[in-house]
CSV table of C-alpha atoms and ligand atoms in Angstrom, one decimal:
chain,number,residue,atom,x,y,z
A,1,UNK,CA,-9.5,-10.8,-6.6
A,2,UNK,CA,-10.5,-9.9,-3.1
A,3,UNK,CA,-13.9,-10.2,-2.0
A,4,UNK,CA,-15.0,-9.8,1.9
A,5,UNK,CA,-18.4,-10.2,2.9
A,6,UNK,CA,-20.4,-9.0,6.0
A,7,UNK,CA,-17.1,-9.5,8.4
A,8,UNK,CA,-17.1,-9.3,12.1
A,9,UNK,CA,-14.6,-10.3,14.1
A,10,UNK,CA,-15.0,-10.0,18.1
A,11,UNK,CA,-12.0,-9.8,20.5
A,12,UNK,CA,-13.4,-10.8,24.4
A,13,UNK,CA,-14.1,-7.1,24.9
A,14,UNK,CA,-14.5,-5.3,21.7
A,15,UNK,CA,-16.1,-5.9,18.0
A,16,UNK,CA,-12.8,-4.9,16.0
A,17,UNK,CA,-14.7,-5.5,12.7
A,18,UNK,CA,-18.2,-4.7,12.2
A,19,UNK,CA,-20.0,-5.7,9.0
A,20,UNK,CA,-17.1,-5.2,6.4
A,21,UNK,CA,-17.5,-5.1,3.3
A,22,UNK,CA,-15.5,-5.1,0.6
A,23,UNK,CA,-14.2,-5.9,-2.9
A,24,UNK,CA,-10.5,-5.2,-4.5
A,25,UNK,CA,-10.5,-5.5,-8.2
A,26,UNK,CA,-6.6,-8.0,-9.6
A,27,UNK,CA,-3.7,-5.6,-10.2
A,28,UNK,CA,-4.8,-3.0,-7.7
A,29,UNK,CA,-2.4,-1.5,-5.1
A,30,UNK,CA,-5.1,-0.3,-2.2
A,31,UNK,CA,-4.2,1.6,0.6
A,32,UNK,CA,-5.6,0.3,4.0
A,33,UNK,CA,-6.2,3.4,6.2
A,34,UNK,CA,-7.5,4.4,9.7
A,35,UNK,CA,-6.7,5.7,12.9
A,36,UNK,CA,-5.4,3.7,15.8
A,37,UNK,CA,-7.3,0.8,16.6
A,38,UNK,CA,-9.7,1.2,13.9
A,39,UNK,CA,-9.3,-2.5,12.8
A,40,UNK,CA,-6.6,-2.3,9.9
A,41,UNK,CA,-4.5,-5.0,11.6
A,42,UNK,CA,-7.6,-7.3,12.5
A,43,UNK,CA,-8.8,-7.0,8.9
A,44,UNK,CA,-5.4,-8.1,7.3
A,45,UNK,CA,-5.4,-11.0,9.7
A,46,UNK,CA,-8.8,-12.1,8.9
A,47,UNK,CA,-8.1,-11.7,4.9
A,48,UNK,CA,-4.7,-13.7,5.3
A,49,UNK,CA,-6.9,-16.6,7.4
A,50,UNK,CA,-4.6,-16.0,10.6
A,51,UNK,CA,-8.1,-14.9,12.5
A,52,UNK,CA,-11.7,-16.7,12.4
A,53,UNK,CA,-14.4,-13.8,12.5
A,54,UNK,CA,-17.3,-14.5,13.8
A,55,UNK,CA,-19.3,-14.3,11.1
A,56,UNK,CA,-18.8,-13.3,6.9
A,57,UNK,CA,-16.7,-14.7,4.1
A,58,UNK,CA,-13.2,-13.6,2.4
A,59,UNK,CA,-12.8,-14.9,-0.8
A,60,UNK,CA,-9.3,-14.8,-2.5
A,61,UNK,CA,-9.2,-15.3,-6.4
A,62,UNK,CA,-13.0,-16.7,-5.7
A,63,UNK,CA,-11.5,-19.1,-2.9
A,64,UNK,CA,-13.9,-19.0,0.7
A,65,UNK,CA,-11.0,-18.8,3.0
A,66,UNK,CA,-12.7,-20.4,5.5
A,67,UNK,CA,-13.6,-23.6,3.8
A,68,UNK,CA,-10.0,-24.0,1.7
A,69,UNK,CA,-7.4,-22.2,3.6
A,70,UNK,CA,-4.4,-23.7,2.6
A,71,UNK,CA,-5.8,-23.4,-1.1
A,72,UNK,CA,-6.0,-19.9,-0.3
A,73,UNK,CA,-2.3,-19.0,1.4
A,74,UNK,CA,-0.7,-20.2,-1.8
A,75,UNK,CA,-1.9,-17.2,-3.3
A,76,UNK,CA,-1.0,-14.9,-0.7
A,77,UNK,CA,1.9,-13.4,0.4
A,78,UNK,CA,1.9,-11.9,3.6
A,79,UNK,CA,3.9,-9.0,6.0
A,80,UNK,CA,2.4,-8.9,9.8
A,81,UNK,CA,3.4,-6.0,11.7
A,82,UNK,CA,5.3,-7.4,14.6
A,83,UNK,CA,7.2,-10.5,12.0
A,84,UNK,CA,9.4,-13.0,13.6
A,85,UNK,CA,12.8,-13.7,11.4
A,86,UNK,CA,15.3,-16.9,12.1
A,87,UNK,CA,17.8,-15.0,14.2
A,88,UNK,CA,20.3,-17.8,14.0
A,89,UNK,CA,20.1,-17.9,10.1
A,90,UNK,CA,21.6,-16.2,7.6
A,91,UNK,CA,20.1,-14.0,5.0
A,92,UNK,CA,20.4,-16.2,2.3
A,93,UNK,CA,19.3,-19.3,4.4
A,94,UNK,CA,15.8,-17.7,5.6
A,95,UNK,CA,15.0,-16.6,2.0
A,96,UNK,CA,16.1,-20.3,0.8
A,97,UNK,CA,13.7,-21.7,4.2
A,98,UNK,CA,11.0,-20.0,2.2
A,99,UNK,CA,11.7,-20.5,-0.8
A,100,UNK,CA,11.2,-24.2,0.2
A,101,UNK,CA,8.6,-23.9,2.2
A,102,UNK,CA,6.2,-22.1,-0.9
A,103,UNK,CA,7.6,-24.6,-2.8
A,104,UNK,CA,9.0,-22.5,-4.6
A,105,UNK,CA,9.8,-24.1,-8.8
A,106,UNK,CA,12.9,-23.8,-10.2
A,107,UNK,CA,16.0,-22.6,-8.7
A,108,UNK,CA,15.8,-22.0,-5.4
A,109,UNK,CA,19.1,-20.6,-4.5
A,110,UNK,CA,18.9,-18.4,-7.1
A,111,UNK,CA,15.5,-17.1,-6.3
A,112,UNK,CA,16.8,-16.4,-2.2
A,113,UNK,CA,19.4,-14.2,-4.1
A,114,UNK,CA,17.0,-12.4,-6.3
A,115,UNK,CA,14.5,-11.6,-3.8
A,116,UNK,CA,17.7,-10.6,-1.9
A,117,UNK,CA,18.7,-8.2,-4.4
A,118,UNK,CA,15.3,-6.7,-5.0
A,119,UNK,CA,15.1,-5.9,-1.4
A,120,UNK,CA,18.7,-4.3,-1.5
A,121,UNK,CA,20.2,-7.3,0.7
A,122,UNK,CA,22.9,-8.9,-2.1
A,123,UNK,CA,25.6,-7.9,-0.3
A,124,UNK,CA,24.5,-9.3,3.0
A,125,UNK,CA,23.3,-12.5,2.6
A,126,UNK,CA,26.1,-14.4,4.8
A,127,UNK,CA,25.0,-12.0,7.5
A,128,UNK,CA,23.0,-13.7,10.6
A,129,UNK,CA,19.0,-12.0,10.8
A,130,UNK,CA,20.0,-11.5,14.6
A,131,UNK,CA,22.9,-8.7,13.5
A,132,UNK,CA,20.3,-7.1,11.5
A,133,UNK,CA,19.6,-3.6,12.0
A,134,UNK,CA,15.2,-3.1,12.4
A,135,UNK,CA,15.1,-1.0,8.9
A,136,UNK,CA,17.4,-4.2,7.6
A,137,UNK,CA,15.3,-6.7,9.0
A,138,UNK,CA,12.1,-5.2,7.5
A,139,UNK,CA,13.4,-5.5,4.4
A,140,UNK,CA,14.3,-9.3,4.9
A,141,UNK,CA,10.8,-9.7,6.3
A,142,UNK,CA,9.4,-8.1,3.1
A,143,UNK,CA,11.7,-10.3,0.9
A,144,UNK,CA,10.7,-13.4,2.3
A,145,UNK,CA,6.9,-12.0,2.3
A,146,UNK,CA,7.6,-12.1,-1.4
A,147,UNK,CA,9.8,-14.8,-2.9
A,148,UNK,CA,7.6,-17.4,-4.5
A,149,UNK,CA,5.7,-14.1,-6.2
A,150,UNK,CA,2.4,-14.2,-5.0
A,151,UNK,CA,-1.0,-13.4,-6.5
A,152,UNK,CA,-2.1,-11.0,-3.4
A,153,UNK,CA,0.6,-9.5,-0.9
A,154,UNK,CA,-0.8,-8.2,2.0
A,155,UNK,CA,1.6,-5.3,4.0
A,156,UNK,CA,1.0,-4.4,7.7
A,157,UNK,CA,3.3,-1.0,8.2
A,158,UNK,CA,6.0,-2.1,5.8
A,159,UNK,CA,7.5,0.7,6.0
A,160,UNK,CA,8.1,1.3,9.3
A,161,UNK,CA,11.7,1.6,10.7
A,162,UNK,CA,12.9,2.0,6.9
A,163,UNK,CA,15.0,4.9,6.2
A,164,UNK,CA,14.0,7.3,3.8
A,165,UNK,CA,16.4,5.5,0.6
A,166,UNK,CA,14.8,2.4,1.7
A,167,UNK,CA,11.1,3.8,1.6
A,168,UNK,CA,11.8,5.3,-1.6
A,169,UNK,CA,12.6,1.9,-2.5
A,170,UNK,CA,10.1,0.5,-1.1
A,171,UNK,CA,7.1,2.3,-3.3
A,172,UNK,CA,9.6,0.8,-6.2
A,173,UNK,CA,9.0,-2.4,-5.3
A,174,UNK,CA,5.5,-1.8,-4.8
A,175,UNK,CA,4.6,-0.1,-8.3
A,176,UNK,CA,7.0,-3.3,-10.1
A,177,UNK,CA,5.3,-5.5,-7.9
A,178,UNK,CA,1.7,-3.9,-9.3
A,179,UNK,CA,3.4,-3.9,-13.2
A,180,UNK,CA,3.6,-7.5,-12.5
A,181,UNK,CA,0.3,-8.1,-12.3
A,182,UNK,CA,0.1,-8.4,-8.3
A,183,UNK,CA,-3.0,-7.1,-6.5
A,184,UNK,CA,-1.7,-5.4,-3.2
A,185,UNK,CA,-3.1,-4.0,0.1
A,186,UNK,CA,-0.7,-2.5,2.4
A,187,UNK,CA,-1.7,-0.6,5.7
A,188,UNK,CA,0.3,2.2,6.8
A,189,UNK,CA,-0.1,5.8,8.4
A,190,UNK,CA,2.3,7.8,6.0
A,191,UNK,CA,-0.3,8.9,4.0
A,192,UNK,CA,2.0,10.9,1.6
A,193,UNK,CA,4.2,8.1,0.7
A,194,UNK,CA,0.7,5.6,0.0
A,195,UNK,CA,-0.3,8.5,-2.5
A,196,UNK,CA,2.7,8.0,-4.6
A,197,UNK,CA,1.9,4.1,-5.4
A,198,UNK,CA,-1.4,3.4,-4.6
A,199,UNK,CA,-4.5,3.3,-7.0
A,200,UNK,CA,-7.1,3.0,-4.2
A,201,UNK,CA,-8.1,4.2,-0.2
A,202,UNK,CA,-9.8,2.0,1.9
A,203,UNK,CA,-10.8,3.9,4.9
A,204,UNK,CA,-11.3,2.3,8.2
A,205,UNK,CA,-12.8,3.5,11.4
A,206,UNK,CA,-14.1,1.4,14.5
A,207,UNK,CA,-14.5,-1.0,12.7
A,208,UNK,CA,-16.5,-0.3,9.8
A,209,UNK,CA,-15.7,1.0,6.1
A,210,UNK,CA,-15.3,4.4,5.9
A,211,UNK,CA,-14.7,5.3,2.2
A,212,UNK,CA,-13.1,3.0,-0.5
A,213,UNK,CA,-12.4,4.7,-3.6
A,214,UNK,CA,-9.6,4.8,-6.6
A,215,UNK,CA,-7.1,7.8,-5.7
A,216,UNK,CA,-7.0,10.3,-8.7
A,217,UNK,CA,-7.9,7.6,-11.7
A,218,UNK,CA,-5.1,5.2,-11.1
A,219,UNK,CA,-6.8,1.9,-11.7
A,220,UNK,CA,-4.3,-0.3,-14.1
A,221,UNK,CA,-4.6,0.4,-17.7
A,222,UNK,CA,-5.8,4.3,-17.1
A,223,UNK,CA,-4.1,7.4,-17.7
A,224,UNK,CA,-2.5,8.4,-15.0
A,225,UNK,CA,-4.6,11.4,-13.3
A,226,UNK,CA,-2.3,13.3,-10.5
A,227,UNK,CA,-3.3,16.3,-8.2
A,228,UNK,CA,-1.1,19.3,-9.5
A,229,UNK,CA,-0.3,22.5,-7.8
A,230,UNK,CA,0.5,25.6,-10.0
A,231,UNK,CA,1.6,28.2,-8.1
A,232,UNK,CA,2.4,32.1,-9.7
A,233,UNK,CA,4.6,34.6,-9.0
A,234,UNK,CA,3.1,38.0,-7.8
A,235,UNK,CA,-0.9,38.7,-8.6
A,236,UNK,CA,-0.9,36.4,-11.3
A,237,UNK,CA,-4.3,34.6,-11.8
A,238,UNK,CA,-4.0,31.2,-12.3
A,239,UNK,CA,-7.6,30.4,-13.0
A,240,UNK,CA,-7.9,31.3,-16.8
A,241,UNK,CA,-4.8,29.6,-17.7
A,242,UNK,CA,-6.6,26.5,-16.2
A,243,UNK,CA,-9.5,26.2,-17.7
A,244,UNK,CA,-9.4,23.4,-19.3
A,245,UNK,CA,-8.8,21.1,-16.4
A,246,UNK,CA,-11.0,19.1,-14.3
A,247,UNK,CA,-11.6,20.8,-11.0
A,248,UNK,CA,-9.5,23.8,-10.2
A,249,UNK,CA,-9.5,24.9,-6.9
A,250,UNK,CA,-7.8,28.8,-6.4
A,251,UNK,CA,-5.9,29.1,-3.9
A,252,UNK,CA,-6.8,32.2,-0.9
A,253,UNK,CA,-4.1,34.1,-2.0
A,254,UNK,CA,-5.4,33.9,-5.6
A,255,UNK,CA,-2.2,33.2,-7.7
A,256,UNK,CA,-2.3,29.4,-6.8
A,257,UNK,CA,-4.5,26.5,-8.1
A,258,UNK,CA,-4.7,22.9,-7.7
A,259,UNK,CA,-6.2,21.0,-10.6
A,260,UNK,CA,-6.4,17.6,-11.7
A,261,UNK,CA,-4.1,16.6,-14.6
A,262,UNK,CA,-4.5,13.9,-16.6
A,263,UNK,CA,-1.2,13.0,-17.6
A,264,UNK,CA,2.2,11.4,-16.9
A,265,UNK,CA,5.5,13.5,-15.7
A,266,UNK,CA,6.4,13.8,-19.0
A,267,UNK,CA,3.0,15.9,-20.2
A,268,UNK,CA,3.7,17.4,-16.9
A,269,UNK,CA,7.3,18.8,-18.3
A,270,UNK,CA,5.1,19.8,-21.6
A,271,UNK,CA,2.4,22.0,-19.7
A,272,UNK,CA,5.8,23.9,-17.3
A,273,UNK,CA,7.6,24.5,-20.9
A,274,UNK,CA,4.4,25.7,-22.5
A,275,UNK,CA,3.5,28.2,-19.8
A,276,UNK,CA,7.2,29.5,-19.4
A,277,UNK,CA,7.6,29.7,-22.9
A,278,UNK,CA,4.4,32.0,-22.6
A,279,UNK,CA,6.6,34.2,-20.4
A,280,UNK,CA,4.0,33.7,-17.5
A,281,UNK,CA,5.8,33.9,-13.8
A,282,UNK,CA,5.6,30.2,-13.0
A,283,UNK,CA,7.2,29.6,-9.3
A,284,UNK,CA,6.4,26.1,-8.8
A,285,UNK,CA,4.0,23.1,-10.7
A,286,UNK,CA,3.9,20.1,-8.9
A,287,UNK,CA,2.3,17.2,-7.1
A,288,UNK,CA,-0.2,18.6,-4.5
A,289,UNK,CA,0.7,15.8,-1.7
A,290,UNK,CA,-1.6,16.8,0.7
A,291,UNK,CA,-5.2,15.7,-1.2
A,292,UNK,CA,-4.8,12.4,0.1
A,293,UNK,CA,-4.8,13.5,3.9
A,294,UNK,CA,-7.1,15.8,2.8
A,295,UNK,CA,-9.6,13.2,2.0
A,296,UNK,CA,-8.8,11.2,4.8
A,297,UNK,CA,-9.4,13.3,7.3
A,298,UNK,CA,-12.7,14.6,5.9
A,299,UNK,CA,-13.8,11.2,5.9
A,300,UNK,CA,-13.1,10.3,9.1
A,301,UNK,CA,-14.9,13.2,10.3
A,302,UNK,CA,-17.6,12.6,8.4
A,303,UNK,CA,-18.2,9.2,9.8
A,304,UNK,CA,-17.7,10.6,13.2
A,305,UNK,CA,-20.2,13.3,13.2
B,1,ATP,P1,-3.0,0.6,14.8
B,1,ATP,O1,-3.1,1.6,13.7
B,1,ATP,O2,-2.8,1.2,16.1
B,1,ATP,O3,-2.0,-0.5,14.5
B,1,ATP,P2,-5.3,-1.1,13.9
B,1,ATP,O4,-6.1,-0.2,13.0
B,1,ATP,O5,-4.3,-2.0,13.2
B,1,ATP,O6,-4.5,-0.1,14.9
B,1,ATP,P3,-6.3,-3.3,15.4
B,1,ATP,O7,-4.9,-3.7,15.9
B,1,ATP,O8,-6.9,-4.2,14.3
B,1,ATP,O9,-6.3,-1.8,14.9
B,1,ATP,O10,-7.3,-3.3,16.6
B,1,ATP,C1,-8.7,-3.0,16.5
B,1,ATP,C2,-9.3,-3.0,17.9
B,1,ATP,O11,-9.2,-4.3,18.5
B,1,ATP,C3,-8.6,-2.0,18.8
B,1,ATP,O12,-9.6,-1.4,19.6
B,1,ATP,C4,-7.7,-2.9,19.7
B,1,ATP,O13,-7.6,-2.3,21.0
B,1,ATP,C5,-8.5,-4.2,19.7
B,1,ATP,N1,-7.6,-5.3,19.8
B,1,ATP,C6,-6.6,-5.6,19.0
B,1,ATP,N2,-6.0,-6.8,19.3
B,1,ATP,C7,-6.6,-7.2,20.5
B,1,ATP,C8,-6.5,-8.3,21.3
B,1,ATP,N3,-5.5,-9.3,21.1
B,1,ATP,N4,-7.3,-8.4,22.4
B,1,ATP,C9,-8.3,-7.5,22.6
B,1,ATP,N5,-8.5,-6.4,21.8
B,1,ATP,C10,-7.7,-6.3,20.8
């Protein structure tokens, strides 16, 4: 769905991209990564044609960017980080401005409304975008980003200045965007919160590809595979109890593990029933949230070293 090609792209005294490339399989959610300055925003920009690199191809559902451009956009949708809104409009009047100008089919008025609602903005759409608060104002920026349901969505730091409901609502929207069928890339530095929706990394650092990789076997149409952490009460020993599972790790204190588990929340229920119903000391099984800053940083000292 996305394909990128020996990209560079020079500002007047830096090479922000360096030979990237890429490709992003339809109906992935990717996670675009990197420390500051490492060329996430430059790479967005370039993929949604807003930048001309110096030299390589993007190709959107097989269309060279370069060469059709406009062809291209219509498949895009597309959140910048620092997003300009129509401060004099109202909610429902920006989401109907862009409703008309993706042309939109159908009902227009009734699409503004339903974007509106998804974003959690039904009950202020007579309110001007200038009142806004920043976290209210994302979310009309991600709305609009999204209203004529595009093939590839593209997300610079959504989430930043959402509160904590709204980011939880956010990875919603994300996860029913990618049940939808949409392919998404969205940058961010929460790494946490990216683990919970996305199916691939794409590290970047000056520049360059770092590592780009599914996260835990999430690709569409695979069983879910998740990061647990068992943890036992007193000298327990985790390890035996685990042995079926694809790479256990014991913990130093030796009564925790983590281990990958291929299965859903509700085989997750099935394992904590079947090991309390053993009468073993379970304290805690759940998500291990750190593997994914884990990873990252090992990769980005890898690269540097
Ligand atoms: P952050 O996580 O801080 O948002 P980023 O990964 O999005 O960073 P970019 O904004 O793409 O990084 O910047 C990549 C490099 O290009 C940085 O070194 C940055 O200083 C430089 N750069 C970005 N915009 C410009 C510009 N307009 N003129 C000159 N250099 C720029």
């Amino acid at each position: 769905m996305i394909e990128v090609e020996g990209l560079i792209f020079d500002y007047p005294a830096k090479r922000a991209l360096d030979g990237v490339s890429f490709s992003i399989a339809p109906g992935t959610v990717t996670a675009l990564v990197g420390p500051n300055g490492a060329g996430k925003t430059t790479l967005l920009r370039c993929l949604a044609s807003l930048e001309v690199p110096y030299a390589g191809t993007v190709r959107l559902g097989g269309i060279d960017t370069a060469e059709e451009p406009r062809r291209a956009r219509r498949l895009l949708g597309f959140l910048d980080e620092f997003f300009g809104l129509y401060d004099d409009l109202t909610v429902f009047r920006c989401l109907l401005y862009w409703a008309g100008a993706h042309g939109v089919p159908g009902d227009q008025a009734q699409a503004a409304r339903d974007a509106a609602t998804r974003l959690g903005l039904g009950d202020r759409l007579e309110e001007k975008a200038g009142g806004l608060s920043r976290g209210l104002r994302q979310r009309l920026a991600i709305a609009q980003a999204i209203i004529h349901r595009p093939r590839i969505l593209l997300m610079d730091e959504p989430a930043s200045g959402l509160d904590p409901e709204a980011r939880a609502g956010l990875a919603d929207l994300i996860r029913g965007l990618q049940s939808e069928g949409m392919t998404v890339v969205v940058s961010s530095h929460i790494l946490a919160e990216l683990e919970d929706y996305s199916s691939h990394m794409l590290i970047v650092d000056n520049g360059r590809i770092v590592d780009h990789a599914p996260i835990g076997g999430r690709e569409p149409g695979h069983v879910p595979t998740r990061r647990l952490r068992l943890v036992l009460a007193g000298a327990a020993d985790p390890s035996a109890l685990l042995a079926g599972y694809a790479d256990v790790v014991v913990g130093p204190d030796g009564h925790s593990a983590t281990f990958d588990f291929p299965g859903d929340l509700a085989a997750q229920a099935a394992l904590l029933r079947d090991l309390v119903g053993r009468g073993l000391p379970v304290a805690a099984l759940a998500e291990d949230h750190g593997s994914l800053q884990d990873r990252y940083l090992e990769k980005v000292r890898a690269a540097r070293t």
